[in-house]
Coordinates of N, CA and C in Angstrom, one line a residue:
X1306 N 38.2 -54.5 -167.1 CA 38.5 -55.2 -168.4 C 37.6 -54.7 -169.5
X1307 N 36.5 -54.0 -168.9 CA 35.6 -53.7 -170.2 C 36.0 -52.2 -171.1
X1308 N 35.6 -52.4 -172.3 CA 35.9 -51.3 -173.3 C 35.1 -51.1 -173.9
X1309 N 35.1 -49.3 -174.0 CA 33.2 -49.2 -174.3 C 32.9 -49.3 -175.8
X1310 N 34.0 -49.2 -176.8 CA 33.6 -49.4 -178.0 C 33.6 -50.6 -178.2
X1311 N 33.8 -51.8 -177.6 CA 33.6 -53.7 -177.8 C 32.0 -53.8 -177.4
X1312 N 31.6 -52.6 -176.3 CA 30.6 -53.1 -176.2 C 29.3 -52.7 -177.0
X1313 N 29.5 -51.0 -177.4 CA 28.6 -50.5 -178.6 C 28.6 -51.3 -179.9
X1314 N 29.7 -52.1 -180.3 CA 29.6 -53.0 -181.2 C 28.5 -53.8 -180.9
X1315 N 29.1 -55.1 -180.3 CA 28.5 -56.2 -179.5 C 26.6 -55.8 -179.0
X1316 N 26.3 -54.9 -178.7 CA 25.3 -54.7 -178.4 C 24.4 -54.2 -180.0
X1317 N 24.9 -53.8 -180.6 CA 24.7 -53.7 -182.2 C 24.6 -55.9 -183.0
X1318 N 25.7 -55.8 -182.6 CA 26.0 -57.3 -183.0 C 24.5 -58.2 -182.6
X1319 N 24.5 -58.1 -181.0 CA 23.2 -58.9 -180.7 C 21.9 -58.6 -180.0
X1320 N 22.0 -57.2 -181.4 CA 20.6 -56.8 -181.9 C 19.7 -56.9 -180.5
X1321 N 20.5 -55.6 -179.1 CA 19.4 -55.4 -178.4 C 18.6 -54.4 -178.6
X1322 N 18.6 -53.5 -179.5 CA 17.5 -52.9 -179.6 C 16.0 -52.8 -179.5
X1323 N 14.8 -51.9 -179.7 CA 13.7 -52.0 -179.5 C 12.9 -53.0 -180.3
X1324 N 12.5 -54.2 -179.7 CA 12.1 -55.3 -180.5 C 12.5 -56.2 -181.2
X1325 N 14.0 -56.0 -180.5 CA 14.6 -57.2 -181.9 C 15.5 -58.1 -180.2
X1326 N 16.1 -59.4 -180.8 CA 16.0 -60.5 -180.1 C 16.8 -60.5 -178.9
X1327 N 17.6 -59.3 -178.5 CA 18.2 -59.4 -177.6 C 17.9 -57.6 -176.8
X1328 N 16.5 -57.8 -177.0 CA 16.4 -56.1 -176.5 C 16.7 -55.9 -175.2
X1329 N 17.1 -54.7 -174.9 CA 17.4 -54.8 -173.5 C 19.0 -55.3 -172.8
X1330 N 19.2 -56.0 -173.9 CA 20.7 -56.5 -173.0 C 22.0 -55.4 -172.6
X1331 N 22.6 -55.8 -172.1 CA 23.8 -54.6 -171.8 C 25.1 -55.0 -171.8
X1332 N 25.9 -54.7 -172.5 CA 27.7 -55.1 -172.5 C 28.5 -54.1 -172.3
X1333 N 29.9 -55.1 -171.4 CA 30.3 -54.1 -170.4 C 31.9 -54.1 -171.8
X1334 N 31.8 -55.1 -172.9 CA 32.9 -54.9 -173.4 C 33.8 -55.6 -173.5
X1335 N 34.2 -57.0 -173.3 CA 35.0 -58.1 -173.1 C 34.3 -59.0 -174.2
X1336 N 36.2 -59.6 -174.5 CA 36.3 -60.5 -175.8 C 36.1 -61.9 -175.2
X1337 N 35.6 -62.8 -175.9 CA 35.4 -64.2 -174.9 C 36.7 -64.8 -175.1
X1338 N 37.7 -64.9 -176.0 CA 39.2 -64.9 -175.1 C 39.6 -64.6 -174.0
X1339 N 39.3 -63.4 -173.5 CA 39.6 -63.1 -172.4 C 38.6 -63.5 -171.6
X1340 N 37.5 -63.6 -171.4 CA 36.7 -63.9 -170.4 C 37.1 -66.1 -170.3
X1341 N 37.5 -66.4 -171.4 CA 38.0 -67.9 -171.0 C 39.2 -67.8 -170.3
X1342 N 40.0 -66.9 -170.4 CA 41.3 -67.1 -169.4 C 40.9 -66.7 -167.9
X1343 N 39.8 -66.3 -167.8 CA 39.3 -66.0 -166.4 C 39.0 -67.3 -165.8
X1344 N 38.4 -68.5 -166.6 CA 37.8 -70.0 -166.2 C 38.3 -70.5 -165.0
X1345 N 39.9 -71.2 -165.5 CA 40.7 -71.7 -164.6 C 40.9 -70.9 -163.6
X1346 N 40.9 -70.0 -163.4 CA 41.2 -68.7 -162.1 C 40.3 -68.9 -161.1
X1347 N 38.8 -69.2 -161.4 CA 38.2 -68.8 -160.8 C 36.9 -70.3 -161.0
X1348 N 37.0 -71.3 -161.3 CA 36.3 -71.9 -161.5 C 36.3 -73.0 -160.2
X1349 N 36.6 -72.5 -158.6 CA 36.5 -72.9 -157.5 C 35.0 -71.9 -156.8
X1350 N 35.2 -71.1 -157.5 CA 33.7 -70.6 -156.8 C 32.4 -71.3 -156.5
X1351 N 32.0 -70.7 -155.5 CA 31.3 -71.4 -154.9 C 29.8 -71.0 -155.5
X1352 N 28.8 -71.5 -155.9 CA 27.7 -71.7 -156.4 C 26.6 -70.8 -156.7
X1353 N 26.6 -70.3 -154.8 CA 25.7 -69.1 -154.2 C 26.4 -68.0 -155.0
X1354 N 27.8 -67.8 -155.1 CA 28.5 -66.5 -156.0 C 28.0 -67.0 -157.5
X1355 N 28.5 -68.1 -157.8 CA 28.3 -68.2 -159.6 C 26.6 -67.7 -159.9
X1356 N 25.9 -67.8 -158.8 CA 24.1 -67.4 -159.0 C 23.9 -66.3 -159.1
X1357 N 24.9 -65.4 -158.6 CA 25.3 -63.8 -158.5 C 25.9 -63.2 -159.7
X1358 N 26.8 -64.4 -160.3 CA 27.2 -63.7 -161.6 C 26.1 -63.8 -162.9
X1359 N 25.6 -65.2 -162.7 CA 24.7 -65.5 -164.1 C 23.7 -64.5 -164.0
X1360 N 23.1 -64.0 -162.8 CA 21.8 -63.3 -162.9 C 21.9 -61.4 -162.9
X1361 N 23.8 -61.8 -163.2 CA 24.1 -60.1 -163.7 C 23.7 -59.4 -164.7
X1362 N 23.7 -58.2 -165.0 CA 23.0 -57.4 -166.1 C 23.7 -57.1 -167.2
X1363 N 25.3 -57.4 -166.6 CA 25.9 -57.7 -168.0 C 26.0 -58.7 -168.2
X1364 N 25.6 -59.0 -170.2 CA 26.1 -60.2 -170.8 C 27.1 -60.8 -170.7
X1365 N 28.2 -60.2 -170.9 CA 29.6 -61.3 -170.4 C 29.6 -61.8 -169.3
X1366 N 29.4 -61.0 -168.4 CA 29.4 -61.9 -167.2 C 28.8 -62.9 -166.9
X1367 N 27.6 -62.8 -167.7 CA 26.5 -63.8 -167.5 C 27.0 -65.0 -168.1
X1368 N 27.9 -65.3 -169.6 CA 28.1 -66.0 -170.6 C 29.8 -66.0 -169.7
X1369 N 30.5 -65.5 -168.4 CA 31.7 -66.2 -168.2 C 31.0 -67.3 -166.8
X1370 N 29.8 -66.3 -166.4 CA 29.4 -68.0 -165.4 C 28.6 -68.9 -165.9
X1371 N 28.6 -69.2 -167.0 CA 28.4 -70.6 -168.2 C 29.4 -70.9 -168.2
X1372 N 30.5 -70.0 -168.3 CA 31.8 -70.8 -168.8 C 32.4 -72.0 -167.7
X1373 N 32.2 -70.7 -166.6 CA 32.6 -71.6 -165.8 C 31.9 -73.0 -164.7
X1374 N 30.3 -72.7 -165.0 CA 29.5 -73.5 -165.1 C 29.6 -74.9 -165.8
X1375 N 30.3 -74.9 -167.2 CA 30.5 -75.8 -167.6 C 32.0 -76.2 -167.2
X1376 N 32.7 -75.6 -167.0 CA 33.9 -76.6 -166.8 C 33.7 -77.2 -165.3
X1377 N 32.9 -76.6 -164.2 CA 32.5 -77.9 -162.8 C 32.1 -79.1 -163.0
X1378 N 31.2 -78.8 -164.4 CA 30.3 -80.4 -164.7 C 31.3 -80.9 -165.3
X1379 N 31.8 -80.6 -165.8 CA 32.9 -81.7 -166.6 C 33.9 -82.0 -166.1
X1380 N 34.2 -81.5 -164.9 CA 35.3 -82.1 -163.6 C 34.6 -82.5 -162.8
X1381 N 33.6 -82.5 -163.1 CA 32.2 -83.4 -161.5 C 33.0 -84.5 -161.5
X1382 N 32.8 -85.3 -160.3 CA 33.7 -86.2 -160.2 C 32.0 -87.4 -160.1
X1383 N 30.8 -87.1 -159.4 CA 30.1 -87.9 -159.1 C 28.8 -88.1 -159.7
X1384 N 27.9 -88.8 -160.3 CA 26.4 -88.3 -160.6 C 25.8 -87.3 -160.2
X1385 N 25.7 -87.5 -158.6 CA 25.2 -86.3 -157.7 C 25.3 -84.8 -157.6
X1386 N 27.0 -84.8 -157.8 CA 27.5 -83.3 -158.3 C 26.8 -82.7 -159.3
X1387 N 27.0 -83.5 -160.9 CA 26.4 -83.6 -162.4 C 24.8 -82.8 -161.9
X1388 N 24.2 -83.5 -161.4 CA 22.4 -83.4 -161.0 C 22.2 -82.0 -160.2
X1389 N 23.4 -81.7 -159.4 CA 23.4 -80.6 -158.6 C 23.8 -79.2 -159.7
X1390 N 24.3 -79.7 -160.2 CA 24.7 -79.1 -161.6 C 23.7 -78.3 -162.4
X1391 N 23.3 -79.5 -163.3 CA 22.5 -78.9 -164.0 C 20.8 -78.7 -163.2
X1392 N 20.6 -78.9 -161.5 CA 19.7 -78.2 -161.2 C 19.9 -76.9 -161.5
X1393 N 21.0 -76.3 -161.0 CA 21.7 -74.8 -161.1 C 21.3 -74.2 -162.1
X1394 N 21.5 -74.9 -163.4 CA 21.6 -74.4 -164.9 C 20.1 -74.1 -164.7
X1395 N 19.5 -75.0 -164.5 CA 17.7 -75.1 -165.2 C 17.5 -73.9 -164.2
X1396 N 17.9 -73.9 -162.8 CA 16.9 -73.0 -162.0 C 17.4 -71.1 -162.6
X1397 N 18.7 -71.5 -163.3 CA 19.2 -69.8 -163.4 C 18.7 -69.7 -165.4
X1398 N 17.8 -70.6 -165.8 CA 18.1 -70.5 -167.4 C 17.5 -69.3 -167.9
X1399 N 16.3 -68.4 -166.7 CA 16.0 -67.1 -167.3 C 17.3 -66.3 -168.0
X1400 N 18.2 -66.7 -166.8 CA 19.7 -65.4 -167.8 C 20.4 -66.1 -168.7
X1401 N 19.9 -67.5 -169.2 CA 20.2 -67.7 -170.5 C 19.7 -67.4 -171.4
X1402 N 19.8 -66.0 -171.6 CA 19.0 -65.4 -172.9 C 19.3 -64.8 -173.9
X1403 N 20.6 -65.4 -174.4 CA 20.9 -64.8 -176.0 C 21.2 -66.7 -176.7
X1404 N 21.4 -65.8 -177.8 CA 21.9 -67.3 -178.3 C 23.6 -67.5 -178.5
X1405 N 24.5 -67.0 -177.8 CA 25.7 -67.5 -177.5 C 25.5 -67.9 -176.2
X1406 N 24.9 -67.2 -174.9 CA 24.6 -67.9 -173.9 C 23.9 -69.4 -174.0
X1407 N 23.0 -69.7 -174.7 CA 22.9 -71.2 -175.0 C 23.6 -71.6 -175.3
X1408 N 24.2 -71.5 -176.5 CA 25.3 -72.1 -177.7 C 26.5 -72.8 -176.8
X1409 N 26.9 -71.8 -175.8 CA 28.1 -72.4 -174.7 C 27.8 -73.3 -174.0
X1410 N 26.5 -73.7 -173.4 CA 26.0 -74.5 -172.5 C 25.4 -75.4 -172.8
X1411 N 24.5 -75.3 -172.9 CA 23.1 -76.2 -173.9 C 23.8 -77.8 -173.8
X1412 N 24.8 -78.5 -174.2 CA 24.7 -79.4 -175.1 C 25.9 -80.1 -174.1
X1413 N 27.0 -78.4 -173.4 CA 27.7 -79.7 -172.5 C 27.3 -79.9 -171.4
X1414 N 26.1 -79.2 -170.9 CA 25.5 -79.5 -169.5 C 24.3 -80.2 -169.3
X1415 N 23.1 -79.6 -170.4 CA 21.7 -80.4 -170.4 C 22.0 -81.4 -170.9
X1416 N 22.5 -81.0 -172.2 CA 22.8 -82.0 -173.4 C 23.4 -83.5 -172.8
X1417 N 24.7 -83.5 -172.5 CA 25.2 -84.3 -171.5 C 24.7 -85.3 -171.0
X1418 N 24.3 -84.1 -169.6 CA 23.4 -85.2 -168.9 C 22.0 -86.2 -169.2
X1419 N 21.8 -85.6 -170.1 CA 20.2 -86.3 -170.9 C 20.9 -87.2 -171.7
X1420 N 22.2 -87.7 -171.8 CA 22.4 -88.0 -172.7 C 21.5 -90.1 -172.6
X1421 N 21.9 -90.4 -171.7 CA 21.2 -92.0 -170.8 C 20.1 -91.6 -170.9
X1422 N 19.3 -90.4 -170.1 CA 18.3 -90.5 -169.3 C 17.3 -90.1 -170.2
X1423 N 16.0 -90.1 -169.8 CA 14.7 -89.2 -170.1 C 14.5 -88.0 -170.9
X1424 N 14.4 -87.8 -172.4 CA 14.8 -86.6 -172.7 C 13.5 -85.7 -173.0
X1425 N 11.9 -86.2 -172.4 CA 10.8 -85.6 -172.5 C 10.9 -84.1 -172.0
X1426 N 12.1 -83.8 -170.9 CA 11.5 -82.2 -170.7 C 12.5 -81.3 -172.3
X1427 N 13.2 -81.7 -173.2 CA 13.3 -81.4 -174.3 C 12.2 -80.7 -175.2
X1428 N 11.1 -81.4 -175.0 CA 10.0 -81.6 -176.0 C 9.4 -80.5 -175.5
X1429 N 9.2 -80.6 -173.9 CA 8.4 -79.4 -173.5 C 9.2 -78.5 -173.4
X1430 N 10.6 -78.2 -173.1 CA 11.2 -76.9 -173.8 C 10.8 -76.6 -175.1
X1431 N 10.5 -77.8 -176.3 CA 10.4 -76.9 -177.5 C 9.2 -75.9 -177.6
X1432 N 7.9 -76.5 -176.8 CA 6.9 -75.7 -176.6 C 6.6 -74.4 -176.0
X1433 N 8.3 -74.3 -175.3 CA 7.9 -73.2 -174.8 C 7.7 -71.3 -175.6
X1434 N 6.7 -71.1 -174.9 CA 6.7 -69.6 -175.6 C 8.1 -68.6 -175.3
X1435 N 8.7 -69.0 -174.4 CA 9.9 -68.6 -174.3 C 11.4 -68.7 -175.7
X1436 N 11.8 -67.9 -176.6 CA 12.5 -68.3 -177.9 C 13.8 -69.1 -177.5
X1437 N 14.8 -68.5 -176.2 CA 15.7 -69.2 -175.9 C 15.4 -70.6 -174.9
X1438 N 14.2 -70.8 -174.3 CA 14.4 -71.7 -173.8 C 14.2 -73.0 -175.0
X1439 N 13.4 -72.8 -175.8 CA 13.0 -73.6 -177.1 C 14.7 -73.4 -177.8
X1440 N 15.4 -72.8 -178.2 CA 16.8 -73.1 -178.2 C 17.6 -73.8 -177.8
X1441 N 17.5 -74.0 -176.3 CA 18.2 -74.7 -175.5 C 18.3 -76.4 -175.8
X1442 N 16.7 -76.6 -176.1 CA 16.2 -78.0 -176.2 C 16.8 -78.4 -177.7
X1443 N 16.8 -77.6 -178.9 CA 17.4 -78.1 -179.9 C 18.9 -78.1 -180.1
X1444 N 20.0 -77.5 -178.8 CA 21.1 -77.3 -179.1 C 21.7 -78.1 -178.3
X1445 N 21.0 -78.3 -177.3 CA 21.3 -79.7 -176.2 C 21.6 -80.8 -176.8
X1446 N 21.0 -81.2 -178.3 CA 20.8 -82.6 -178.7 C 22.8 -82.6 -179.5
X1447 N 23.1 -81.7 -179.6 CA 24.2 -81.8 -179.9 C 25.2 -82.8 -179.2
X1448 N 24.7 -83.1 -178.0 CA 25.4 -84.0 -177.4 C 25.0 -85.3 -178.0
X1449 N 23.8 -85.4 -178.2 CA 23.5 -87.0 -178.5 C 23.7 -87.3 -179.8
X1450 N 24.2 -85.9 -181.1 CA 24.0 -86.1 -182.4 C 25.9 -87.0 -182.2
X1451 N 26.7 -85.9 -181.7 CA 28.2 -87.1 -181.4 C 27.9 -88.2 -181.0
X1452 N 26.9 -88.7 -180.4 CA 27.1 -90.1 -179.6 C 25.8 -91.1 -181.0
X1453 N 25.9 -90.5 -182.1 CA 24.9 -91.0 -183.3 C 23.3 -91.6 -182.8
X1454 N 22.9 -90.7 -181.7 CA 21.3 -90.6 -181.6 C 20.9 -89.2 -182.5
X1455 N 20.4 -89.6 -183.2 CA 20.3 -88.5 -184.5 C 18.1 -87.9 -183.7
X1456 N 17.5 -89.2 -183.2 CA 16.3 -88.9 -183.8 C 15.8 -87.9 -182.6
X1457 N 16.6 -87.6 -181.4 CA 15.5 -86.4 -180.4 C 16.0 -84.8 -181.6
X1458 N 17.1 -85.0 -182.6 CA 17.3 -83.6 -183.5 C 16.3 -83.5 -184.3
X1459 N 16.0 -84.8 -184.8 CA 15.3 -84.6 -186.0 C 13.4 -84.2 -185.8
X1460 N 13.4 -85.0 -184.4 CA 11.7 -84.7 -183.4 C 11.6 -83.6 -183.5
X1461 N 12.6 -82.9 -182.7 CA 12.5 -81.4 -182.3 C 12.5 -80.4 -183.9
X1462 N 13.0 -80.8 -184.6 CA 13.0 -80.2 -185.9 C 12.1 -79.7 -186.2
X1463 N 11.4 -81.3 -186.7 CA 9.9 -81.3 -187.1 C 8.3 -80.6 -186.2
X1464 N 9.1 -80.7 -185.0 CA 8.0 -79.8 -183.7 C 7.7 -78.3 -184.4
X1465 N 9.5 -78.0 -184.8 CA 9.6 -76.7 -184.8 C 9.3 -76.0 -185.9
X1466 N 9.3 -76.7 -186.9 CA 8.8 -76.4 -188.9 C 8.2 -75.0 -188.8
X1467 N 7.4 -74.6 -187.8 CA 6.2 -73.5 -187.9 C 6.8 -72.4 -186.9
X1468 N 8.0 -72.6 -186.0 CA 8.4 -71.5 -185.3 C 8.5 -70.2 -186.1
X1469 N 8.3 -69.0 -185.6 CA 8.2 -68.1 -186.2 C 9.5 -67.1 -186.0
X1470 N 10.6 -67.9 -185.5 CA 11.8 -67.0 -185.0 C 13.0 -67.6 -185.8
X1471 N 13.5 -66.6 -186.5 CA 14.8 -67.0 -187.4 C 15.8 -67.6 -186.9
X1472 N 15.9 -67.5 -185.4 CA 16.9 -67.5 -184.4 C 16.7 -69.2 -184.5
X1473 N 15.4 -69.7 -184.6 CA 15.5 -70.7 -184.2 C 15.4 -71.9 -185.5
X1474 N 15.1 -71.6 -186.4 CA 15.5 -71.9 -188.2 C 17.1 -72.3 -188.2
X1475 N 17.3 -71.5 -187.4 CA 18.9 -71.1 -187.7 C 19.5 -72.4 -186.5
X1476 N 18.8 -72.5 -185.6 CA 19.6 -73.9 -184.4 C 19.1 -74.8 -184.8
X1477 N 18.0 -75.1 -185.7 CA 17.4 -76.4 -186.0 C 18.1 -76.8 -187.3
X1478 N 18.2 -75.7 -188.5 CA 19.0 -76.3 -189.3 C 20.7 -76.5 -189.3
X1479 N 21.4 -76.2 -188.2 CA 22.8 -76.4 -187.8 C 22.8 -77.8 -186.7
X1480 N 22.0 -78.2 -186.4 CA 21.9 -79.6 -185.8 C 22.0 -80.4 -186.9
X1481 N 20.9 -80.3 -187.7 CA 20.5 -80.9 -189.0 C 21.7 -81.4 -189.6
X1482 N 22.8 -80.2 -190.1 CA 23.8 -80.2 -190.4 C 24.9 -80.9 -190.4
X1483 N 24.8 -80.9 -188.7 CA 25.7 -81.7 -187.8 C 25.2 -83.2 -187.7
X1484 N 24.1 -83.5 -188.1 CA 23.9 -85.0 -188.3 C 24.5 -85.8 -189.9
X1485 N 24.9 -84.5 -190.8 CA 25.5 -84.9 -192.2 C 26.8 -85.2 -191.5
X1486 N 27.5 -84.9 -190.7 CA 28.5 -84.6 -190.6 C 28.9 -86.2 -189.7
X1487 N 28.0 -87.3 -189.3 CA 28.1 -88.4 -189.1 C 26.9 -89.9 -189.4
X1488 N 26.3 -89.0 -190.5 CA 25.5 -90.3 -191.2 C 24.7 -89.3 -192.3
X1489 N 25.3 -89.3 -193.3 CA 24.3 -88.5 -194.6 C 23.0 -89.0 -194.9
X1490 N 23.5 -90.5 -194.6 CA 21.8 -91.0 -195.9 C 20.6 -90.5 -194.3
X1491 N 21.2 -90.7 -193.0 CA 20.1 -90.5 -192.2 C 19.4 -89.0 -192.2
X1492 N 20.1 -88.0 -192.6 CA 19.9 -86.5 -192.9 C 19.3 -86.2 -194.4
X1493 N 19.7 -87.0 -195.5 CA 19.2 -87.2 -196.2 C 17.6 -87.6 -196.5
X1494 N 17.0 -88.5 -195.6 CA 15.8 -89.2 -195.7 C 15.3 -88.3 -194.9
X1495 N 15.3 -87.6 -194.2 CA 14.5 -86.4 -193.2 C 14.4 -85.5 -193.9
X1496 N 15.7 -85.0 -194.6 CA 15.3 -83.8 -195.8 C 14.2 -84.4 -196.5
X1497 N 14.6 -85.2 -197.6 CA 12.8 -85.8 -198.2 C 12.0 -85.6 -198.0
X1498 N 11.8 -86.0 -196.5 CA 10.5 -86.2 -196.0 C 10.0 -84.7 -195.9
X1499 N 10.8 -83.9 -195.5 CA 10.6 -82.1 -194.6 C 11.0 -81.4 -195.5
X1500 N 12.1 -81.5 -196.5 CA 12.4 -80.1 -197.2 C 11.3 -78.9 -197.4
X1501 N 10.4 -79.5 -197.7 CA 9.5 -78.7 -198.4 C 8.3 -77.9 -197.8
X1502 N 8.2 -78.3 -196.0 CA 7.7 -77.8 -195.4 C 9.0 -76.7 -194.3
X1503 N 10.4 -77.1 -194.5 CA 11.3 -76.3 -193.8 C 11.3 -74.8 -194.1
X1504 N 11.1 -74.1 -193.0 CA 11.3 -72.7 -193.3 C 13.1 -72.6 -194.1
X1505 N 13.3 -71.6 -195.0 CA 14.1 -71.6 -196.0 C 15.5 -71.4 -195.4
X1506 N 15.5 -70.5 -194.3 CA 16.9 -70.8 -193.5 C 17.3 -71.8 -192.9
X1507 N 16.5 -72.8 -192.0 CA 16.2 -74.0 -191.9 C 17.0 -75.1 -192.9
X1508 N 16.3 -74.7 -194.0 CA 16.9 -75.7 -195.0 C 18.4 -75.4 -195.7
X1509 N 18.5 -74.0 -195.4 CA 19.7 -73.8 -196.3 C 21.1 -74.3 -195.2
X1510 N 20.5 -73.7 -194.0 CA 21.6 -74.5 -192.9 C 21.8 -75.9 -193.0
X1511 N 20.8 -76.5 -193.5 CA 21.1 -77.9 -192.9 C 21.8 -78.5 -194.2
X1512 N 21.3 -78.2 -195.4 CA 21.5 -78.9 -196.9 C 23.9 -78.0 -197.0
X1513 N 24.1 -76.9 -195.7 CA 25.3 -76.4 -195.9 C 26.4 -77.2 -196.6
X1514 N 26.6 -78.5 -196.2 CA 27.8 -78.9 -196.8 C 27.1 -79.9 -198.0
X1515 N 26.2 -80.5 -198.5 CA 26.1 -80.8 -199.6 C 26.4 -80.1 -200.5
X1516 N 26.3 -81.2 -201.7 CA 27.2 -80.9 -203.3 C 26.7 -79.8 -203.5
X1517 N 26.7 -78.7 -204.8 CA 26.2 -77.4 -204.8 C 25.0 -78.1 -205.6
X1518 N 25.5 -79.0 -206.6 CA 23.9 -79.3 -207.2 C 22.9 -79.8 -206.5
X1519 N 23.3 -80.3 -205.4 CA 22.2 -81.0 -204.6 C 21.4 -79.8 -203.4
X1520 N 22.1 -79.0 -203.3 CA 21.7 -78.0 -202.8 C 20.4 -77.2 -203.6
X1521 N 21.1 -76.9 -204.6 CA 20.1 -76.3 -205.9 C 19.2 -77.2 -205.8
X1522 N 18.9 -78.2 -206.1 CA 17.9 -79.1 -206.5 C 17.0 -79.0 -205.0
X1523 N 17.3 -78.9 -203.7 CA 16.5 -79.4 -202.4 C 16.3 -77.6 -202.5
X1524 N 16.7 -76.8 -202.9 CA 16.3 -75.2 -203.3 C 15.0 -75.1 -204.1
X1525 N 15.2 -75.6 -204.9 CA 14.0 -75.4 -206.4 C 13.1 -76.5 -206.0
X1526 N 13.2 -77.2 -204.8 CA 12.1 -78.3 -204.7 C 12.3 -79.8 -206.0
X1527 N 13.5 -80.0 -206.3 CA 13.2 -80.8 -207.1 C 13.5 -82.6 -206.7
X1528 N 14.3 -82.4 -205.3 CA 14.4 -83.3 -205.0 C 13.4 -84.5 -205.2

């Protein structure tokens, strides 16, 4: 299925080159259209194989056994399955290492399941010196921002004010975002409080769907 000019793009696209965020990665060339019609086909595999695909050396493959990682947990029928689940996820999260590999998982598998329980190993993902596993923990919350627990987004936010990776400016202020998107005045009062220490991408992501003047004004600090 792969095509070698989807993947010279794509490997361009997510900047593996020398020192930049995805160095090292490799694509074999497949559209994620296509790699989602593979899901239902093959989303009986058995575990020990999906462990084989995630810890492949190409990216797609790695980002179609998330895919299909996510659709077992969301046909899990039992708690137990769910737990068996996202042990899988946590013990293979080294080959979650771009930020579409998160983006696809993060929020319906960790996310999810944290959604009741204990969300402290969040916190210590944010610490991590690792950039995507500190991703994971602020993309995860996406599950709780639909269920209007707004405040493990806004913690992790504020943890992260000083991260020095764009990558992650960029997941912290699209959560942000996504809390305008189901209580303004509560995104509003966080901006207040943070605008002014939020790194600029950070803020421009999150202030995205406000008025243009209100934008300007949390721009120029005049809020």
């Amino acid at each position: 299925m792969g095509d070698p000019d989807i993947a010279q793009q794509s490997q361009r696209f997510f900047k593996t080159g020398k020192g930049e965020y995805g160095e090292g990665d490799i694509f074999v060339g497949i559209r994620v259209p296509s790699l989602r019609k593979l899901v239902l086909q093959y989303k009986g595999v058995e575990l020990e194989e999906l462990g084989k695909l995630q810890q492949c050396q190409y990216h797609e493959i790695r980002l179609l056994a998330l895919f299909i990682l996510v659709k077992k947990y969301q046909s899990a029928k039992t708690e137990s399955e769910q737990t068996m689940l996202v042990d899988f996820y946590l013990d293979h999260l080294t080959w979650v290492n771009n930020w579409d590999l998160v983006d696809s998982s993060a929020h319906h598998i960790l996310g999810h399941y944290l959604l009741n329980r204990d969300k402290s190993m969040l916190y210590q993902f944010a610490e991590s010196d690792d950039l995507w596993t500190r991703r994971v923990a602020v993309i995860s919350t996406l599950a709780f921002i639909k269920k209007q627990n707004f405040e493990p987004t806004m913690k992790l936010a504020t943890m992260l004010l000083n991260d020095q990776e764009d990558l992650m400016h960029k997941a912290c202020g699209w959560m942000l975002r996504e809390i305008f998107r189901h209580d303004r005045e509560v995104l509003d009062t966080y901006l207040n409080a943070h605008y002014q220490q939020m790194p600029r991408t950070m803020l421009r992501y999150a202030i995205e769907k406000h008025e243009s003047e209100i934008r300007k004004m949390y721009l120029q600090g005049l809020i």
